[in-house]
Coordinates of C-alpha atoms and ligand atoms in Angstrom, one line a residue:
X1 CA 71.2 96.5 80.8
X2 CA 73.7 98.5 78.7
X3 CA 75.1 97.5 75.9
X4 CA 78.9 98.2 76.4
X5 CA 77.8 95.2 78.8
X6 CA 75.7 93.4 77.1
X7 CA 78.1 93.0 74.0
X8 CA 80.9 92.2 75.9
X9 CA 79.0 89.2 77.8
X10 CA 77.9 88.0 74.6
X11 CA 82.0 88.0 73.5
X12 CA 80.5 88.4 69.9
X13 CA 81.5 91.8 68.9
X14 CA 84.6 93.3 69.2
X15 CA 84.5 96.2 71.7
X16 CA 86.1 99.9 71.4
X17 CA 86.4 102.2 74.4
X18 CA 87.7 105.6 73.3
X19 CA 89.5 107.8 76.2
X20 CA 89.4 111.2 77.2
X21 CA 91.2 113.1 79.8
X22 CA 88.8 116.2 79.9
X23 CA 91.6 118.2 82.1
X24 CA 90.5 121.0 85.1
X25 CA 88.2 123.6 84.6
X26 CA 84.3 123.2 84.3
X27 CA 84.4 124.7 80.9
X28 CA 87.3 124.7 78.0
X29 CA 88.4 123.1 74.7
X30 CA 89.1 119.8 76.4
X31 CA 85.9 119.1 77.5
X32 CA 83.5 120.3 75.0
X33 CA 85.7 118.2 72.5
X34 CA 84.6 114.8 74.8
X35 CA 81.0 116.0 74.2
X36 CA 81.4 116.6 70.5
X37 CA 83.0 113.7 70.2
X38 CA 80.2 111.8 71.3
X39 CA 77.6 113.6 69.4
X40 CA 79.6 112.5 66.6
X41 CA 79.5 108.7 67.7
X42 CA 76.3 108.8 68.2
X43 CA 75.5 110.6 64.6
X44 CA 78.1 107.9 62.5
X45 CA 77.1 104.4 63.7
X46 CA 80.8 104.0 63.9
X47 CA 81.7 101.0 66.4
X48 CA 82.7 102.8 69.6
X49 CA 80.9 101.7 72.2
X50 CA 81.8 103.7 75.2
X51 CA 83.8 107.2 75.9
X52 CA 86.5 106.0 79.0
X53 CA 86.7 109.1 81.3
X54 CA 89.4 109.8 83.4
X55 CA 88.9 110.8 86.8
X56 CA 92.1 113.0 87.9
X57 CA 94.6 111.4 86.1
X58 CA 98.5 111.6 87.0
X59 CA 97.5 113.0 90.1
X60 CA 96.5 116.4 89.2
X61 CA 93.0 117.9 89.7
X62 CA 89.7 117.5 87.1
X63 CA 86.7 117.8 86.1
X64 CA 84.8 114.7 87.4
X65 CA 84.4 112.0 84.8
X66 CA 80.8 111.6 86.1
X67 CA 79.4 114.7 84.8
X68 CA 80.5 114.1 81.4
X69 CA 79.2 110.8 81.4
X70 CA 75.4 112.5 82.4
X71 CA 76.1 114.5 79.6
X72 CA 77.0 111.5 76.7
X73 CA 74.1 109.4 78.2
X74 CA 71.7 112.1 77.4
X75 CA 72.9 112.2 73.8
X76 CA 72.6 107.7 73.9
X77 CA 76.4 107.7 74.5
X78 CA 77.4 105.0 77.1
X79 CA 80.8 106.0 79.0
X80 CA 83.2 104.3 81.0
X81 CA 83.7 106.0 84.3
X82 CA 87.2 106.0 85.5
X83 CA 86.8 105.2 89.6
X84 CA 90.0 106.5 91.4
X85 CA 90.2 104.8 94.8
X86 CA 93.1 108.0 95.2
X87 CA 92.0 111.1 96.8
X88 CA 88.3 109.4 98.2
X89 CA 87.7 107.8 101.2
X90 CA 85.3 104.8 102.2
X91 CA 82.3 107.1 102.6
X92 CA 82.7 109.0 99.9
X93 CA 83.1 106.1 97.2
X94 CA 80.0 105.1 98.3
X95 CA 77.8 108.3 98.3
X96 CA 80.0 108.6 94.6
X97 CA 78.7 105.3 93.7
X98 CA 75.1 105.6 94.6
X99 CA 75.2 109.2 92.5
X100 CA 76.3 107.3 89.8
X101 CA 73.9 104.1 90.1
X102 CA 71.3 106.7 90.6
X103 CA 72.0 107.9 87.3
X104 CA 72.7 105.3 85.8
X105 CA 75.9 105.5 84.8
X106 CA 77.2 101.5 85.7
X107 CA 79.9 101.6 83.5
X108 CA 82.9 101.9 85.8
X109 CA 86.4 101.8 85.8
X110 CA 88.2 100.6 89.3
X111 CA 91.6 102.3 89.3
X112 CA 94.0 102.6 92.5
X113 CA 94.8 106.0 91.2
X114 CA 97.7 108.5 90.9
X115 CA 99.7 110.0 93.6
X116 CA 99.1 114.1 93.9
X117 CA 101.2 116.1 92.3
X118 CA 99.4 119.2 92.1
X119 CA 96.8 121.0 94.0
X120 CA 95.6 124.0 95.1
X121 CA 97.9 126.4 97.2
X122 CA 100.0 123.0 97.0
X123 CA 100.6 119.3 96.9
X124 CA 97.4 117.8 97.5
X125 CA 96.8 115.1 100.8
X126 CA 97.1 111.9 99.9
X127 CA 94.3 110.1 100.7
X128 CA 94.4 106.0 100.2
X129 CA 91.8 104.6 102.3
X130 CA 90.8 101.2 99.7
X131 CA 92.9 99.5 97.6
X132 CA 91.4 98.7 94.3
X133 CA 90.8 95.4 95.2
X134 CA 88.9 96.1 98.0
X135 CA 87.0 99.0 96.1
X136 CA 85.6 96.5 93.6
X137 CA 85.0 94.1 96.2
X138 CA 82.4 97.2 98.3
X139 CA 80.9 98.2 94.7
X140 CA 80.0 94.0 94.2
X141 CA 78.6 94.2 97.9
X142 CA 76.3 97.4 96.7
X143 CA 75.4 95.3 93.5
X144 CA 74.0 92.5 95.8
X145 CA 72.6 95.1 98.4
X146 CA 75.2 96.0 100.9
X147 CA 74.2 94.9 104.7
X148 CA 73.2 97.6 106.9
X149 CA 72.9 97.4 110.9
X150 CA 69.4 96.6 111.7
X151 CA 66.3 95.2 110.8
X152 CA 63.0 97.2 109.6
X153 CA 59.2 97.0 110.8
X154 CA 58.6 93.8 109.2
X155 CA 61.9 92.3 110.9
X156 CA 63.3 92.2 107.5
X157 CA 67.5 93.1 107.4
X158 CA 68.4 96.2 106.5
X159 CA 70.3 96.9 103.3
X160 CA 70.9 99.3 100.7
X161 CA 69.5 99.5 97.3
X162 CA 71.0 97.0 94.8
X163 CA 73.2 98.8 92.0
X164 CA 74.4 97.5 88.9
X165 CA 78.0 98.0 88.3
X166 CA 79.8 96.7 85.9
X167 CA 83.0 96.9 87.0
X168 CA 86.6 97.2 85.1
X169 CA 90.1 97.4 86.2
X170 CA 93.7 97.0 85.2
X171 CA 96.5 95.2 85.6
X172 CA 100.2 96.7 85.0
X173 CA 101.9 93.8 82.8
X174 CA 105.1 95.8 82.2
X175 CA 106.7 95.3 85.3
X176 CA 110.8 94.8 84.6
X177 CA 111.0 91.7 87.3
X178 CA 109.6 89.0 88.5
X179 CA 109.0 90.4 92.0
X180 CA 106.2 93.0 90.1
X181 CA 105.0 90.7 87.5
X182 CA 104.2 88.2 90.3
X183 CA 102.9 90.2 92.7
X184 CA 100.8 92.1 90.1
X185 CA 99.2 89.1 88.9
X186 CA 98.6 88.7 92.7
X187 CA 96.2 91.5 93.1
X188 CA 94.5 90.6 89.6
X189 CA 93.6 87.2 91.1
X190 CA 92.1 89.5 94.2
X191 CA 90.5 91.7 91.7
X192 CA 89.0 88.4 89.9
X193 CA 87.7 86.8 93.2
X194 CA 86.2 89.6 94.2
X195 CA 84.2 89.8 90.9
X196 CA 85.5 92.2 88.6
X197 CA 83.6 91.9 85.3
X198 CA 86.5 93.2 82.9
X199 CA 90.4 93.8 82.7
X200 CA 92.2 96.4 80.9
X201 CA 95.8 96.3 80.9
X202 CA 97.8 99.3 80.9
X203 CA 99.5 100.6 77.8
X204 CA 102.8 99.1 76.0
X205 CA 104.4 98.3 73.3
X206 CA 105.9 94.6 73.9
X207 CA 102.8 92.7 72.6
X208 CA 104.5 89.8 74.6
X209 CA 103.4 91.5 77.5
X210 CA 99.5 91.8 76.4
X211 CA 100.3 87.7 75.6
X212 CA 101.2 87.4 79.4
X213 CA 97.8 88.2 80.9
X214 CA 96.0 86.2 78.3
X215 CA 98.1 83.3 78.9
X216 CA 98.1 84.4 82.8
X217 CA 94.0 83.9 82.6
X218 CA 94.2 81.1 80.5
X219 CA 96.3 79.4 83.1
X220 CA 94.5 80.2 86.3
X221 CA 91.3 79.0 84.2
X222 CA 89.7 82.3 84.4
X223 CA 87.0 83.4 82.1
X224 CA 86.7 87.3 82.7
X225 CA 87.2 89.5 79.5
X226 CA 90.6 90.8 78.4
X227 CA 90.7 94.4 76.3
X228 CA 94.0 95.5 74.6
X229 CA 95.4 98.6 75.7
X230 CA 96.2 100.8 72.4
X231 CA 97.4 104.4 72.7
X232 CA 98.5 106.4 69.8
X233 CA 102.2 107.4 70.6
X234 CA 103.5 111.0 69.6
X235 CA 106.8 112.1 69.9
X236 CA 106.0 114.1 72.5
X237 CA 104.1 111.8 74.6
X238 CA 106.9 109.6 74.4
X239 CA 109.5 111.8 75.7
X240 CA 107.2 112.1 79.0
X241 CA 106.5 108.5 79.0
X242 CA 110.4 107.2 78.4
X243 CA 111.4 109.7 81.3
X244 CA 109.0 107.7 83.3
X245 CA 106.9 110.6 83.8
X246 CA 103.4 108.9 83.6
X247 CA 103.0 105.9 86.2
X248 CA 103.4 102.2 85.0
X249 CA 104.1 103.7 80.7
X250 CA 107.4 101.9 79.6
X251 CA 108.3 103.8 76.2
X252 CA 112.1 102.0 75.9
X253 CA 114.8 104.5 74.0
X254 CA 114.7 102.0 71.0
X255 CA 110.8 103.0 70.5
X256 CA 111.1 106.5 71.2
X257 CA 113.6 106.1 68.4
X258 CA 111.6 105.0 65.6
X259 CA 109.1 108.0 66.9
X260 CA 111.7 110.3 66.8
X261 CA 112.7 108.9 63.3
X262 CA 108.7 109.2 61.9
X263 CA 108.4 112.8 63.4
X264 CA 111.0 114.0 60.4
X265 CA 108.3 113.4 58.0
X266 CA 106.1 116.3 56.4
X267 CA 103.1 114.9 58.8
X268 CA 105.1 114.7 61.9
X269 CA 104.7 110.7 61.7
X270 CA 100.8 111.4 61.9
X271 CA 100.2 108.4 59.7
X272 CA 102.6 106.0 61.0
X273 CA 100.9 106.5 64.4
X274 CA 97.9 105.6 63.3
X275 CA 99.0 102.8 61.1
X276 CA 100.7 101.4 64.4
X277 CA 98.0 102.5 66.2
X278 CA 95.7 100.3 63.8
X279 CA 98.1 97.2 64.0
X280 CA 98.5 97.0 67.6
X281 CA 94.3 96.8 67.3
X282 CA 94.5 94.3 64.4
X283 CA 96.7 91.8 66.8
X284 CA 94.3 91.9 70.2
X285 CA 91.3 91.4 67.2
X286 CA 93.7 88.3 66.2
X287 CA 94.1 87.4 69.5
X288 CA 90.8 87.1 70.3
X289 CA 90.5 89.8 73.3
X290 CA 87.4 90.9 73.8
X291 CA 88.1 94.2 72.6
X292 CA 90.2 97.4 72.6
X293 CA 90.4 100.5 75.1
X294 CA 92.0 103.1 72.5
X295 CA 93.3 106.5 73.4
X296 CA 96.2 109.3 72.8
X297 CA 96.4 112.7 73.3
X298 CA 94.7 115.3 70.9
X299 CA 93.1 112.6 68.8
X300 CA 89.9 113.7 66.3
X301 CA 87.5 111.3 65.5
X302 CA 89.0 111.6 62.3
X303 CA 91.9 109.6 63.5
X304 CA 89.6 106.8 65.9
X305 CA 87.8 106.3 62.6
X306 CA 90.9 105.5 60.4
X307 CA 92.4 103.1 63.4
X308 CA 89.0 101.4 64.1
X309 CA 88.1 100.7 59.5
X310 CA 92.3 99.9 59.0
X311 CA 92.3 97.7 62.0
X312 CA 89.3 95.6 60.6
X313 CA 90.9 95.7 57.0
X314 CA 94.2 94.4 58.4
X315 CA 93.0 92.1 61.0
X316 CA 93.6 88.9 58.5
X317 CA 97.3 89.5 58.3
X318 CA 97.6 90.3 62.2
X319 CA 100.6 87.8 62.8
X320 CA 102.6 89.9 60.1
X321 CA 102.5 92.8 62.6
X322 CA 103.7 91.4 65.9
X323 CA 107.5 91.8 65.2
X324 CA 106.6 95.7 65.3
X325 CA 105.9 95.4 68.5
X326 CA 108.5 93.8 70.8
X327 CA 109.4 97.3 72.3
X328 CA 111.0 95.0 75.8
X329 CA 113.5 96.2 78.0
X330 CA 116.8 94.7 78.5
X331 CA 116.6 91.6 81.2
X332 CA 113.1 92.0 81.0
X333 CA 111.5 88.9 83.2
X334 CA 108.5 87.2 82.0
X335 CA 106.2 84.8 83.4
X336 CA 105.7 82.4 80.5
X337 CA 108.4 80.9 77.9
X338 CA 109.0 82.6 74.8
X339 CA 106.2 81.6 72.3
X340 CA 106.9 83.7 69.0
X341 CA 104.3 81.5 67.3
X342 CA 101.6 82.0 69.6
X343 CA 100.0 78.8 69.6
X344 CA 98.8 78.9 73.7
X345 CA 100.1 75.4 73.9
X346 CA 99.8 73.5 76.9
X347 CA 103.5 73.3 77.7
X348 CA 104.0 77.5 77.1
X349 CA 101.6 77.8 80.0
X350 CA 103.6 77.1 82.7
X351 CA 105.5 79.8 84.4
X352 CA 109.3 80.4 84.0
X353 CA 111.0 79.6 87.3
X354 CA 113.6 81.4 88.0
X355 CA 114.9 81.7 91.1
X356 CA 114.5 84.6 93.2
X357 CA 117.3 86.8 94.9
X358 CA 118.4 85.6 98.3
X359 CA 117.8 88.3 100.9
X360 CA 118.8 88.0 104.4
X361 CA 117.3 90.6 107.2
X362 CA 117.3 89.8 111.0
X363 CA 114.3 92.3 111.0
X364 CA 112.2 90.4 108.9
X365 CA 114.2 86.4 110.4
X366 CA 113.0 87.6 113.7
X367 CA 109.4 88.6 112.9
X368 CA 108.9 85.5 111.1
X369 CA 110.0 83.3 113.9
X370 CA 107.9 85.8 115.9
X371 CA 104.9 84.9 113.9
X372 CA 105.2 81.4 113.8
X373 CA 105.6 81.2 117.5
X374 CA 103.3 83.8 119.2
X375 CA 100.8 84.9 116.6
X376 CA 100.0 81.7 115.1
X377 CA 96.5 80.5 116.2
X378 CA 97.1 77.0 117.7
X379 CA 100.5 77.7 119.2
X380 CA 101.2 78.1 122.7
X381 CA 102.5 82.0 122.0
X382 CA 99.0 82.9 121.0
X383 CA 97.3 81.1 124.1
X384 CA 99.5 83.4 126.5
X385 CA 99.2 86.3 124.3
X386 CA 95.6 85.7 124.2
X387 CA 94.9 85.0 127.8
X388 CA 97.5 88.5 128.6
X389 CA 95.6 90.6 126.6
X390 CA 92.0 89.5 128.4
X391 CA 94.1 90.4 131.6
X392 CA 95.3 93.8 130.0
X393 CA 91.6 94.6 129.1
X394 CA 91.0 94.8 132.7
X395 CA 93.1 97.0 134.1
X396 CA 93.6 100.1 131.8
X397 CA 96.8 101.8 133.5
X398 CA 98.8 98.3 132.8
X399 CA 97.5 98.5 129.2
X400 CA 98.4 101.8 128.7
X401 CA 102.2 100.5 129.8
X402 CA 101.9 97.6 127.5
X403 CA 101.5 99.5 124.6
X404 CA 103.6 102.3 125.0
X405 CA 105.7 99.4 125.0
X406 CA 104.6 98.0 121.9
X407 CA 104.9 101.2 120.2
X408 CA 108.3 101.9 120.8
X409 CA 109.0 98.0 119.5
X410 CA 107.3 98.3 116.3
X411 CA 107.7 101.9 115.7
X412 CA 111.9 100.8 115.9
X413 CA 111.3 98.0 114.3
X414 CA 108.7 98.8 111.5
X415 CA 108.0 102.2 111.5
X416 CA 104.8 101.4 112.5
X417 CA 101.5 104.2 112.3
X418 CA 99.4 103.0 115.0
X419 CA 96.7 101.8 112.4
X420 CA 95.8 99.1 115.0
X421 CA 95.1 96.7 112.2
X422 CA 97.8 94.8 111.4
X423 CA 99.0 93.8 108.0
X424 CA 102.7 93.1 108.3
X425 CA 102.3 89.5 107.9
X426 CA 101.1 89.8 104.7
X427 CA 103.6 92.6 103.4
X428 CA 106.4 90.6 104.5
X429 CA 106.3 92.5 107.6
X430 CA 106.5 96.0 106.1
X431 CA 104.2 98.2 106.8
X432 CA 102.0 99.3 104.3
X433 CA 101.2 102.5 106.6
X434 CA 104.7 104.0 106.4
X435 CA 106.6 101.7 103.7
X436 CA 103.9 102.5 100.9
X437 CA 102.8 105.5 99.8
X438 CA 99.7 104.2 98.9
X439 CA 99.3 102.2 102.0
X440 CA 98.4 99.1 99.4
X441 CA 97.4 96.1 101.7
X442 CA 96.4 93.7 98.4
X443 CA 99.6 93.9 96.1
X444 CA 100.9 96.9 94.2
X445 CA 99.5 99.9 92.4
X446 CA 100.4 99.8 88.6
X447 CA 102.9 103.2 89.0
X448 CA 106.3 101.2 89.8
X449 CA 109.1 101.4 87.3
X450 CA 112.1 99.3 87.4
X451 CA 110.6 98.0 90.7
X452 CA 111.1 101.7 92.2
X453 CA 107.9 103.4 94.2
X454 CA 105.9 105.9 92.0
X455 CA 105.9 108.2 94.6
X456 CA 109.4 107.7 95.3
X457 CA 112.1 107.1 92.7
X458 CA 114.8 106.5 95.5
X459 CA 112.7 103.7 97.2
X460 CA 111.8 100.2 96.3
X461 CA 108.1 99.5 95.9
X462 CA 106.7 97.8 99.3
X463 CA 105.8 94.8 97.1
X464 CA 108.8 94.4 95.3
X465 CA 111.2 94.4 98.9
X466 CA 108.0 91.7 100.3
X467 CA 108.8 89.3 97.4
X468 CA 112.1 89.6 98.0
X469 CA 111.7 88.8 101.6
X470 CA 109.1 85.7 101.3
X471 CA 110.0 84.0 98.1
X472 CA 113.3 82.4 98.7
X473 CA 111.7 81.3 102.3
X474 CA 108.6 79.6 100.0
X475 CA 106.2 81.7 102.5
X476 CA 104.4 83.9 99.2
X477 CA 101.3 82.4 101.0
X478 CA 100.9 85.1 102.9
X479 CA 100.8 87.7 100.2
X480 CA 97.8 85.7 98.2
X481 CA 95.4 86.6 101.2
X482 CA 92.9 89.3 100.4
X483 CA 93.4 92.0 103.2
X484 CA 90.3 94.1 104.4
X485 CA 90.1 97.7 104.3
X486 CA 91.6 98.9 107.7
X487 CA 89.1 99.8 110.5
X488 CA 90.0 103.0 111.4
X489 CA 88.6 102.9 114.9
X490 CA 91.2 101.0 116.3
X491 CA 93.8 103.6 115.3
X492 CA 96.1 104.3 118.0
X493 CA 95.0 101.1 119.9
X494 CA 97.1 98.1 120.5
X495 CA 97.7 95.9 117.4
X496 CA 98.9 92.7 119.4
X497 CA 96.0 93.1 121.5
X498 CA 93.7 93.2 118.5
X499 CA 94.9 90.7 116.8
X500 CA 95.0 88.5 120.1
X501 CA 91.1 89.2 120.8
X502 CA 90.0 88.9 117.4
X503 CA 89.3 92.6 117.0
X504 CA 91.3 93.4 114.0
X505 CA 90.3 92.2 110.1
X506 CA 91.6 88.7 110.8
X507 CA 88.7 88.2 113.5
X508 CA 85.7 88.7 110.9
X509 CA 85.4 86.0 108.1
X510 CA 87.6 85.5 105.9
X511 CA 86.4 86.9 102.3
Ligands
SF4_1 S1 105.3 101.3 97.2 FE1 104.6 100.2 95.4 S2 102.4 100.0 95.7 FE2 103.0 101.5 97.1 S3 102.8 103.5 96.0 FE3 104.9 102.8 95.6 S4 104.8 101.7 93.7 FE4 102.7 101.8 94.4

């Protein structure tokens, strides 16, 4: 067992994860510096206990995280491999996943991943075929020895090789309203069922925020470990992250301020970065998180070392510091009631209700009265519709009217793909085919900003518009249900009938 994972089972250490973003390019400054750095860890006995490596972060092309990691482990550095559900399909996370269990390398980061931006000769295809929450849920299966078809000589089932992942993943806190805080903490609670070992949340600078998710597990009674999420903020850097150019980063004018303040000293605010830097580690030591996922562009290990020894030196007076960071936006929503203290009482554990904007849409009245009435198992709807499509399946030609019929309906009506596996009920009936470009089918990726698309600065996000749409009506229900990835050999079939004849993800067993 490693002992990243080991220590952060035991909960008696506190844990530093260091992050690198080796860039493109087999060869280059970048990535000899991630090597160096961890000949360097390894040489000091300093307390880092894995280098976090990104796998082709914003969206643009890079050297593969894994790679690098081959490379620390050789010199006894552990790494944290960042796992981008973007850009791989089904098949290839797992022949990625057995390279890496092969290697050991079990250290993994789960991330749904940046849309491309970049790419050769240009723009890059998207390619989102698992969420996150259904990528953890496949790696978990190949930790217990994933079912294959068959059985061998001795009669015995086939299955692959058991791995031993332990898995990570996030959870984007900074979300403006309530819409993306509650449908973030949605997919964490998908992530957590289907056994993710750690969460990292993404950066920020309103330690409230941080607060949130502790107080989020602490109310849902969930034990998995919490990290902080510390990045050393330049001026720079936050110019690209208060233009919303990096996914999820809120970097408010009020902070980019005091950076722009600290950068008219001799050191270009060098040491107050690090000092906050060092802070912000001293409070999630104070809070009790398990432990600290550190990173910021150009960094030495100079500059980890003076964050990690002024943290622990600070880490008695780490209430003093948390008015430095309440870096909120205006009207910012938050889950739990203001609790400057900090004291986790009972009564600040229970959410702030606030009641969410009335929406009316005949599109989405219609296909809920649909649902209750046709495609509701029990109902008389879903006996016909049943007992039609076992009559369609029997005479091609008429099926082949009845869903060129169907498709002109839902195409008009939802700009529906063809994926023939359903998900609008639990979208709000949106589909995540065309409405998201992530096609997300368990909650929202971490990239939204204001409760706009990452992709698409003029559109809602998908799960933004769906809470909108199901919360006044009380029906959020549907949204909690873990989603399947999509079987891809129904594509181009009929949904209806699918879903009539069991054929579609909600025939198998529910997760
Ligand atoms: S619609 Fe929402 S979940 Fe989908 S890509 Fe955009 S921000 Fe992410």
């Amino acid at each position: 067992m490693s002992t990243f994972r080991e220590k952060i089972i035991e909960g008696k250490e506190f844990i530093i994860t260091c992050e690198f973003v080796p860039g493109r390019g087999s060869r280059g400054q970048a990535v000899e510096e991630v090597i160096k750095f961890g000949e360097k860890v390894a040489a000091s006995g300093l307390p880092i206990h894995a280098l976090s490596i990104t796998d082709n972060p914003g969206g643009n092309p890079a050297i593969g995280p894994d790679v690098l990691a081959e490379e620390l482990a050789s010199r006894n550095v552990e790494s944290l491999v960042h796992f981008s559900c973007a850009g791989m399909n089904r098949n290839t996370m797992e022949s990625r996943a057995s390279g890496l269990a092969r290697k050991g390398l079990e250290n993994v980061l789960v991330v749904s991943g940046d849309y491309p931006v970049g790419g050769y000769q240009g723009t890059a295809r998207p390619v989102f075929d698992l969420d996150s929450a259904q990528a953890i849920r496949y790696l978990k299966e190949m930790n217990a020895g994933l079912p294959l078809p068959g059985k061998n000589k001795e009669g015995v089932p086939n299955a692959l090789p058991q791995t031993n992942f332990f898995l990570a993943s996030g959870v984007a806190p900074f979300g403006k309203n309530q819409a993306e805080l509650y449908t973030q903490f949605v997919k964490l609670d998908k992530k957590i069922a289907a056994g993710v070992d750690l969460i990292i949340p993404q950066l920020g600078y309103d330690i409230r925020k941080f607060v949130e998710v502790l107080k989020y597990l602490k109310y849902r009674r969930f034990s998995v470990p919490l990290f902080g999420n510390c990045y050393v903020l330049s001026r720079p850097a936050a110019r690209i992250m208060n233009k919303g150019e990096v996914p999820g980063v809120v970097v408010t004018d009020e902070l980019l301020q005091v950076l722009e303040k600290e950068a008219a000293a001799a050191d270009k605010g060098k040491q107050a970065r690090l000092q906050r830097a060092a802070q912000l580690t001293a409070i999630f030591r104070g809070l009790g998180l398990r432990g600290v996922h550190l990173g910021g562009f150009g960094l030495k290990f100079e500059d980890f070392e003076f964050i990690i020894k002024y943290s622990q030196e600070i880490t008695p007076n780490w209430r003093t510091f948390v008015p430095n960071f309440g870096f909120g936006k205006k009207d910012e929503y938050y889950f739990f009631p203001d609790d400057p203290e900090l004291t986790f009482k009972e009564d600040k554990l229970v959410p702030v209700a606030r009641p969410a904007r009335k929406l009316f849409s005949v599109n989405f009245g219609l296909s809920r009265l649909t649902h209750r009435t046709v495609f509701t198992k029990g109902t008389i709807g879903f006996a016909l519709g049943k007992a039609l499509y076992r009559f369609l399946e029997k005479r091609p030609a008429l099926g082949r009217v009845s869903y060129f019929m169907e498709r002109q309906i839902k195409r008009m009506l939802f700009d529906c793909q063809e994926c023939g596996d359903c998900a609008l009920f639990n979208v709000g009936y949106l589909c995540p085919m065309s409405q998201c470009a992530k096609s997300q089918r368990n909650g929202p990726c971490g990239g939204s900003r204001n409760g706009m698309c990452e992709a698409d600065a003029a559109k809602q996000c998908i799960w933004v518009r769906a809470y909108g749409r199901l919360a006044p009506s009380r029906a959020l229900g549907s949204i909690n249900e873990y989603v399947p990835p999509v079987n891809y050999a129904l594509s181009k079939s009929t949904s209806w009938g699918n879903y009539f004849l069991g054929k579609d993800h909600t025939g198998r067993p529910a997760a």
